[in-house]
XYZ file of C-alpha atoms in Angstrom:
493
model
C -55.557 42.526 -70.993
C -56.482 38.803 -71.828
C -54.584 35.628 -70.894
C -50.889 36.080 -70.162
C -48.874 35.017 -73.318
C -46.050 33.295 -71.798
C -42.856 32.449 -73.566
C -43.230 28.753 -74.331
C -40.124 28.143 -76.573
C -36.808 28.780 -75.175
C -35.059 26.687 -77.700
C -32.944 29.267 -79.708
C -31.730 30.797 -76.384
C -30.916 27.394 -75.097
C -29.060 26.487 -78.198
C -27.056 29.581 -78.294
C -26.175 29.297 -74.692
C -25.134 25.671 -75.084
C -22.719 26.570 -77.984
C -21.426 29.392 -75.879
C -20.723 27.020 -73.064
C -19.054 24.386 -75.258
C -16.829 26.896 -76.623
C -15.497 27.720 -73.248
C -16.496 31.463 -73.560
C -19.192 31.540 -70.748
C -19.441 34.852 -69.025
C -19.648 35.618 -65.233
C -22.603 38.032 -65.484
C -25.667 36.735 -63.873
C -27.690 37.690 -67.066
C -25.800 34.955 -68.830
C -27.282 32.322 -66.395
C -30.793 33.579 -66.965
C -30.821 32.997 -70.607
C -30.998 29.252 -70.518
C -32.132 27.880 -67.020
C -33.149 24.489 -68.311
C -29.613 23.636 -69.661
C -28.050 24.823 -66.241
C -30.585 23.002 -64.008
C -29.784 19.669 -65.711
C -26.150 20.312 -65.046
C -26.902 21.214 -61.318
C -25.263 19.113 -58.632
C -27.108 17.228 -55.854
C -28.486 19.687 -53.069
C -25.823 20.322 -50.501
C -26.779 20.186 -46.816
C -24.830 22.642 -44.655
C -24.198 22.331 -40.996
C -20.639 23.792 -40.514
C -20.039 27.493 -39.912
C -17.049 27.861 -42.100
C -18.659 26.061 -45.003
C -21.791 28.263 -44.488
C -19.735 31.439 -44.866
C -18.059 30.083 -48.010
C -21.481 29.376 -49.675
C -22.927 32.604 -48.439
C -19.981 34.349 -50.176
C -20.866 32.498 -53.334
C -24.482 33.265 -53.146
C -23.841 36.952 -52.485
C -22.690 37.263 -56.058
C -26.076 36.372 -57.361
C -28.683 38.860 -58.219
C -31.693 36.602 -57.620
C -32.027 33.685 -55.295
C -35.011 31.419 -54.400
C -35.622 30.894 -50.749
C -37.812 28.688 -48.677
C -38.011 27.620 -44.912
C -39.222 24.571 -43.210
C -40.025 23.970 -39.576
C -42.342 22.399 -37.112
C -45.609 24.346 -37.251
C -43.358 27.144 -38.599
C -44.198 30.590 -37.453
C -43.488 33.135 -34.617
C -43.198 30.264 -32.194
C -42.897 27.076 -34.282
C -39.305 26.305 -34.671
C -37.441 26.934 -37.965
C -35.259 24.145 -38.826
C -34.180 24.412 -42.484
C -33.478 27.264 -44.880
C -33.300 26.448 -48.485
C -31.584 28.646 -51.131
C -31.533 27.982 -54.817
C -29.805 29.704 -57.619
C -30.730 30.513 -61.227
C -28.501 27.601 -62.475
C -30.439 25.054 -60.229
C -27.916 24.741 -57.473
C -29.548 24.209 -54.003
C -28.064 24.726 -50.567
C -29.976 23.391 -47.550
C -28.924 25.117 -44.342
C -29.590 22.853 -41.498
C -30.717 25.226 -38.675
C -31.918 22.238 -36.633
C -28.147 21.056 -36.427
C -26.629 24.407 -35.982
C -28.696 27.525 -35.169
C -25.618 29.719 -35.517
C -25.697 29.352 -39.274
C -27.854 32.524 -39.528
C -25.674 34.846 -37.416
C -22.137 33.111 -37.296
C -22.564 31.719 -40.760
C -23.783 35.004 -42.061
C -26.882 33.431 -43.698
C -29.029 36.005 -41.900
C -27.086 38.878 -43.679
C -27.811 37.251 -47.018
C -31.519 37.059 -46.333
C -31.439 40.876 -45.149
C -29.475 42.014 -48.158
C -31.164 44.722 -50.268
C -28.887 43.966 -53.225
C -30.121 40.481 -53.817
C -33.753 39.452 -54.753
C -35.240 36.742 -52.609
C -37.972 34.832 -54.544
C -40.308 33.229 -51.926
C -43.725 31.664 -52.022
C -46.051 33.075 -49.203
C -43.288 34.407 -46.972
C -45.284 35.549 -43.906
C -44.666 32.488 -41.664
C -41.038 32.309 -42.897
C -40.620 35.981 -42.100
C -42.208 35.601 -38.622
C -39.988 32.740 -37.778
C -36.823 34.368 -38.935
C -37.731 37.676 -37.123
C -38.836 36.248 -33.732
C -36.292 33.345 -33.400
C -33.297 34.804 -35.071
C -33.793 38.673 -35.245
C -33.566 38.396 -39.034
C -35.811 40.718 -41.229
C -36.325 39.536 -44.716
C -35.676 42.235 -47.185
C -35.946 42.652 -51.150
C -38.460 39.842 -51.338
C -40.361 38.859 -54.559
C -43.253 36.932 -53.270
C -44.733 34.598 -56.052
C -48.104 34.339 -54.133
C -48.502 37.954 -53.814
C -47.405 38.481 -57.490
C -50.229 36.007 -58.589
C -52.820 37.886 -56.523
C -51.812 41.217 -57.990
C -51.800 39.824 -61.378
C -55.244 38.180 -61.032
C -56.576 41.375 -59.715
C -55.289 43.285 -62.634
C -57.038 40.764 -64.901
C -60.469 41.414 -63.177
C -60.613 39.346 -60.006
C -61.682 41.217 -56.887
C -61.023 38.621 -54.311
C -58.472 36.155 -56.107
C -57.914 32.878 -54.188
C -54.557 31.704 -52.740
C -52.983 29.109 -54.841
C -50.560 26.131 -53.921
C -47.141 26.273 -55.139
C -47.474 23.562 -57.805
C -50.509 25.511 -59.292
C -48.574 28.739 -59.271
C -45.710 26.905 -61.124
C -48.077 25.379 -63.674
C -49.796 28.541 -64.257
C -46.574 30.657 -64.869
C -44.195 28.136 -66.123
C -46.210 25.305 -67.625
C -44.991 22.727 -65.231
C -45.594 21.879 -61.587
C -41.879 21.664 -60.714
C -42.279 20.683 -57.101
C -40.908 17.422 -55.669
C -42.867 14.207 -56.383
C -42.706 13.501 -52.775
C -44.364 16.693 -51.671
C -47.799 15.331 -51.141
C -46.838 12.271 -49.346
C -44.528 14.281 -46.992
C -47.186 16.813 -46.264
C -49.456 14.016 -45.386
C -47.058 12.486 -43.056
C -46.383 15.644 -40.976
C -50.026 16.529 -40.864
C -51.242 13.074 -39.761
C -48.285 11.055 -38.526
C -45.054 12.942 -37.564
C -45.685 16.364 -36.270
C -42.088 17.049 -35.815
C -40.946 15.604 -39.207
C -38.791 18.699 -40.159
C -36.852 18.381 -36.793
C -35.963 14.721 -37.491
C -32.438 14.171 -38.417
C -30.732 12.852 -40.460
C -33.091 14.101 -43.155
C -34.261 11.301 -45.516
C -33.608 11.671 -49.259
C -37.334 12.292 -49.859
C -37.127 15.265 -47.283
C -33.974 16.731 -49.200
C -35.684 16.396 -52.607
C -38.962 18.043 -51.276
C -36.989 20.863 -49.704
C -34.879 21.494 -52.821
C -38.046 21.271 -55.052
C -39.613 24.178 -53.361
C -36.898 26.637 -54.486
C -35.876 25.206 -57.904
C -39.719 25.293 -58.848
C -39.880 29.130 -58.692
C -36.747 30.404 -60.417
C -36.233 31.365 -63.112
C -39.489 30.766 -65.197
C -42.155 31.656 -62.578
C -40.199 34.714 -61.323
C -39.339 36.030 -64.812
C -42.888 35.631 -66.169
C -44.522 37.270 -63.094
C -41.903 40.173 -62.955
C -42.385 40.733 -66.670
C -46.107 41.009 -66.336
C -45.820 43.337 -63.297
C -43.382 45.547 -65.136
C -45.272 45.691 -68.465
C -48.559 46.679 -66.639
C -46.902 49.131 -64.214
C -47.937 47.152 -61.105
C -44.585 47.232 -59.219
C -45.652 49.803 -56.644
C -48.813 47.937 -55.688
C -46.784 44.711 -55.651
C -44.225 46.077 -53.389
C -46.725 47.461 -50.910
C -48.274 43.986 -50.776
C -45.095 42.140 -50.305
C -44.200 44.566 -47.401
C -47.622 43.769 -45.906
C -46.860 39.980 -46.376
C -43.359 40.289 -44.694
C -44.754 41.998 -41.728
C -48.142 40.309 -41.461
C -47.252 38.388 -38.288
C -44.739 40.992 -36.971
C -46.809 44.306 -37.147
C -50.396 44.237 -36.182
C -51.180 47.313 -38.388
C -50.411 45.105 -41.422
C -52.818 42.377 -40.393
C -55.464 45.086 -39.720
C -54.668 46.786 -43.056
C -55.120 43.585 -45.018
C -58.199 42.646 -43.003
C -60.054 45.984 -43.592
C -59.094 45.974 -47.340
C -60.361 42.563 -47.884
C -63.515 43.111 -45.860
C -64.277 46.363 -47.901
C -63.882 44.425 -51.192
C -66.241 41.650 -49.941
C -68.810 44.202 -49.003
C -68.451 45.850 -52.328
C -68.973 42.592 -54.038
C -72.147 41.870 -52.078
C -73.432 45.346 -52.776
C -72.894 44.631 -56.382
C -74.867 41.397 -56.124
C -77.696 43.086 -54.453
C -77.761 45.858 -57.136
C -77.386 43.359 -60.072
C -79.287 40.155 -59.283
C -83.025 39.464 -58.887
C -84.572 38.682 -55.586
C -85.007 35.104 -56.554
C -81.399 34.415 -57.198
C -79.940 31.241 -55.689
C -76.541 30.544 -54.384
C -76.310 27.742 -57.032
C -76.459 30.479 -59.666
C -72.911 31.499 -58.953
C -69.765 29.713 -60.006
C -67.567 28.064 -57.452
C -64.692 30.082 -56.094
C -65.573 33.170 -58.229
C -65.723 36.677 -56.694
C -69.437 36.470 -55.666
C -69.015 33.228 -53.689
C -65.803 34.532 -52.104
C -67.358 37.827 -51.290
C -70.306 36.123 -49.594
C -67.954 33.718 -47.813
C -65.972 36.656 -46.379
C -68.737 38.981 -45.317
C -70.024 38.067 -41.626
C -73.677 36.894 -41.473
C -74.533 39.857 -39.171
C -73.292 42.210 -41.790
C -75.273 40.274 -44.506
C -78.447 40.556 -42.537
C -78.001 44.254 -42.289
C -77.307 44.606 -46.012
C -80.377 43.273 -47.481
C -82.902 40.267 -47.617
C -81.255 38.984 -50.636
C -77.726 39.002 -49.369
C -78.906 37.534 -45.986
C -80.670 34.679 -47.886
C -77.671 33.939 -50.029
C -75.171 34.082 -47.084
C -77.556 31.587 -45.302
C -77.770 29.286 -48.234
C -74.027 29.326 -48.643
C -73.526 28.458 -44.917
C -75.802 25.555 -45.314
C -74.178 24.288 -48.461
C -70.698 24.661 -46.815
C -71.861 22.783 -43.749
C -73.589 19.968 -45.744
C -70.595 19.568 -48.013
C -68.142 19.476 -45.136
C -70.087 16.939 -43.088
C -70.295 14.706 -46.170
C -66.517 15.025 -46.570
C -65.744 14.331 -42.841
C -68.102 11.310 -42.961
C -66.398 9.974 -46.139
C -62.779 10.590 -45.299
C -63.049 9.957 -41.652
C -59.695 10.202 -39.658
C -57.814 10.756 -42.902
C -59.345 14.230 -43.318
C -56.634 16.843 -43.121
C -57.734 19.674 -40.852
C -57.397 23.368 -41.471
C -57.594 26.164 -38.850
C -58.878 28.641 -41.607
C -61.972 26.430 -42.062
C -62.585 25.586 -38.484
C -62.465 29.290 -37.399
C -65.350 29.963 -39.794
C -67.498 27.132 -38.443
C -66.833 28.087 -34.922
C -68.459 31.335 -35.698
C -71.461 29.632 -37.058
C -72.176 28.084 -33.780
C -73.454 31.578 -32.832
C -75.702 31.833 -35.991
C -79.302 33.028 -35.255
C -80.583 29.995 -37.293
C -80.892 27.032 -35.022
C -80.368 24.404 -37.724
C -77.129 26.090 -38.683
C -75.903 26.190 -35.135
C -76.606 22.500 -34.646
C -74.864 21.575 -37.869
C -71.957 23.772 -37.000
C -71.629 22.091 -33.574
C -71.643 18.685 -35.380
C -68.898 19.807 -37.767
C -66.740 21.123 -34.860
C -67.183 17.868 -32.812
C -66.164 15.729 -35.835
C -63.184 18.040 -36.405
C -62.238 17.912 -32.625
C -62.391 14.129 -32.547
C -59.996 13.887 -35.582
C -57.724 16.445 -34.338
C -57.491 14.668 -30.958
C -56.740 11.451 -32.592
C -54.124 13.245 -34.631
C -52.557 14.610 -31.319
C -52.399 11.366 -29.656
C -50.862 9.749 -32.893
C -48.301 12.478 -33.759
C -47.025 13.567 -30.284
C -45.613 12.248 -27.072
C -44.924 13.110 -23.450
C -41.820 15.021 -24.526
C -43.391 17.144 -27.321
C -42.921 20.890 -27.169
C -46.055 23.086 -27.259
C -44.417 24.978 -30.082
C -44.561 21.782 -32.302
C -48.469 21.840 -32.054
C -50.354 23.101 -35.049
C -52.743 26.022 -34.473
C -55.720 23.752 -35.301
C -54.742 21.265 -32.730
C -54.182 23.973 -30.071
C -57.859 25.076 -30.498
C -58.973 21.523 -30.166
C -56.925 21.321 -26.856
C -58.651 24.422 -25.656
C -61.960 22.623 -26.060
C -60.981 20.085 -23.319
C -62.517 20.461 -19.840
C -60.393 18.418 -17.483
C -61.476 18.207 -13.849
C -57.994 17.805 -12.505
C -54.215 17.958 -13.397
C -54.357 14.081 -14.009
C -57.996 13.638 -15.237
C -58.139 9.810 -16.141
C -60.779 10.426 -18.823
C -58.408 12.269 -20.997
C -55.425 10.609 -22.747
C -52.134 11.719 -21.050
C -50.633 13.374 -24.104
C -53.303 15.795 -24.875
C -53.749 16.466 -21.143
C -50.165 17.435 -20.682
C -50.268 19.592 -23.777
C -53.533 21.269 -22.641
C -51.850 22.433 -19.365
C -48.848 23.689 -21.220
C -51.218 25.517 -23.478
C -53.102 26.991 -20.560
C -49.947 28.210 -18.921
C -48.706 29.574 -22.290
C -52.025 31.519 -22.626
C -51.649 32.893 -19.205
C -48.099 33.968 -19.702
C -49.184 35.962 -22.767
C -51.942 37.750 -20.803
C -49.372 38.614 -18.149
C -47.028 40.045 -20.742
C -49.916 41.931 -22.508
C -50.948 43.488 -19.108
C -47.362 44.486 -18.244
C -47.189 46.204 -21.614
C -50.625 47.923 -21.689
C -51.337 48.265 -18.010
C -54.455 50.519 -17.766
C -55.210 49.978 -21.501
C -55.415 46.222 -20.866
C -58.546 44.348 -21.750
C -59.732 40.869 -20.737
C -62.824 38.844 -21.780
C -65.217 37.974 -18.950
C -64.886 34.283 -19.900
C -61.140 34.384 -19.339
C -61.359 36.393 -16.102
C -63.723 33.680 -14.832
C -61.111 30.852 -15.982
C -58.473 32.747 -14.097
C -60.468 32.805 -10.799
C -61.162 29.061 -11.347
C -57.350 28.468 -11.399
C -56.915 30.516 -8.164
C -59.802 28.654 -6.214
C -58.438 26.383 -3.455
C -60.384 23.399 -4.559
C -59.233 23.508 -8.179
C -56.749 20.954 -9.177
C -54.371 22.752 -11.646
C -50.599 22.918 -12.061
C -48.884 24.817 -9.091
C -47.273 27.221 -11.622
C -50.659 28.196 -13.257
C -52.303 28.777 -9.887
C -49.343 30.983 -8.709
C -49.258 33.063 -11.884
C -53.070 33.513 -12.114
C -53.003 34.712 -8.540
C -50.217 37.166 -9.326
C -52.145 38.572 -12.335
C -55.384 38.725 -10.343
C -53.620 40.688 -7.689
C -52.196 43.120 -10.326
C -55.551 43.621 -11.838
C -57.030 44.416 -8.489
C -54.554 47.053 -7.726
C -54.962 48.627 -11.205
C -58.583 48.498 -11.790
C -60.184 47.718 -8.322
C -60.979 44.534 -6.598
C -62.861 41.994 -8.837
C -63.331 44.655 -11.618
C -63.009 42.968 -14.971
C -61.043 45.222 -17.470
C -63.301 44.883 -20.404
């Protein structure tokens, strides 16, 4: 099937519905509200911010009569540990309710908002729900159900149209692709820049600014009804519902059930290897990486495959992978140099370049180290600018945590390191140690520990080492348990 032929002219339906409303004969069936979303959205009232339990129950009762709702969440480094601070819910008619979890965490249980999110009777339209799902599950024991994920729908549709490794798209691109307009708040880009570079706990700040309210509302009004209806229609017409539902389930539980993460990784890795095998069978031995279009399946397959697998596959794939790595490194170095401290860091990117530090090619290793150093320098400045001595570790982004792990303080109060990142570093080291202890208590004899971390644990224990007392005590406790379980000084690898 070629390009999707979206319905571009709603005029007759809008006109009929407007006459219907003016005549005072509007029905109560949700289908009536779907006919003319644009008219209803223009009549929608200002987003309502909800903090009170009784009002929350009233609104949840109203929303429970809907068949489809748009949902989104905001938070500070939102995820399993990153605090959820706001839940946005939008209706077909364009009404938006902002449930202020920062002000009242009992809205989810006492206010019955959690029941709404878990309802199997109401479709929840969400863009990329994995982090929202993890935050709701781990922080409030709420499991999202009956989700229509617009990012997942786009991936399934692109795959049906011939893509093998379709790219993830930003919300405004999804909206433009499936509704003809971006739809998101005009403040979105500025606010994203602010919390990435200036105010790490932006979504915990109260009272919310008008820009924050409009941003939050825009993320739900943008995806219903047009994006949802057009994606849903395509999936139904092409009998893709089962595949879509399976992928949405995977997205909901991606950070909750390790098997879902493993399932996705294995599927995507297999596709990437298949793409590379096709390149090897189709293209000549003198093919260059520049012969492929940017962001197409061939490039994405080569990006995904590990350089060790590329080396084992064939000389052609190995050379193309090496060319691609060099190209990525050069482009990123140029970007880092030109943008400087304004560069917005991504953990997804950094993880790949960390791996390149172990590449067999010496020049690639050196360029990767230069990239990582520049990224770490920018991230450290971000940490010093965004956070303070009262910042919670859960507010720190994954990218910034990895930068903190690169620090090598010689004491609790190493004067060569700024006090804010130093404090966060020790909080992170204790958190890492707590997770190791929990993992050991769960797995016991099945527990594994990398040799590098075992050495770090012994470093904490050493008498001459200046580390926080709690870290020293917990490291000694874990070491004693490991000795009893595996033998004295035996590393459980």
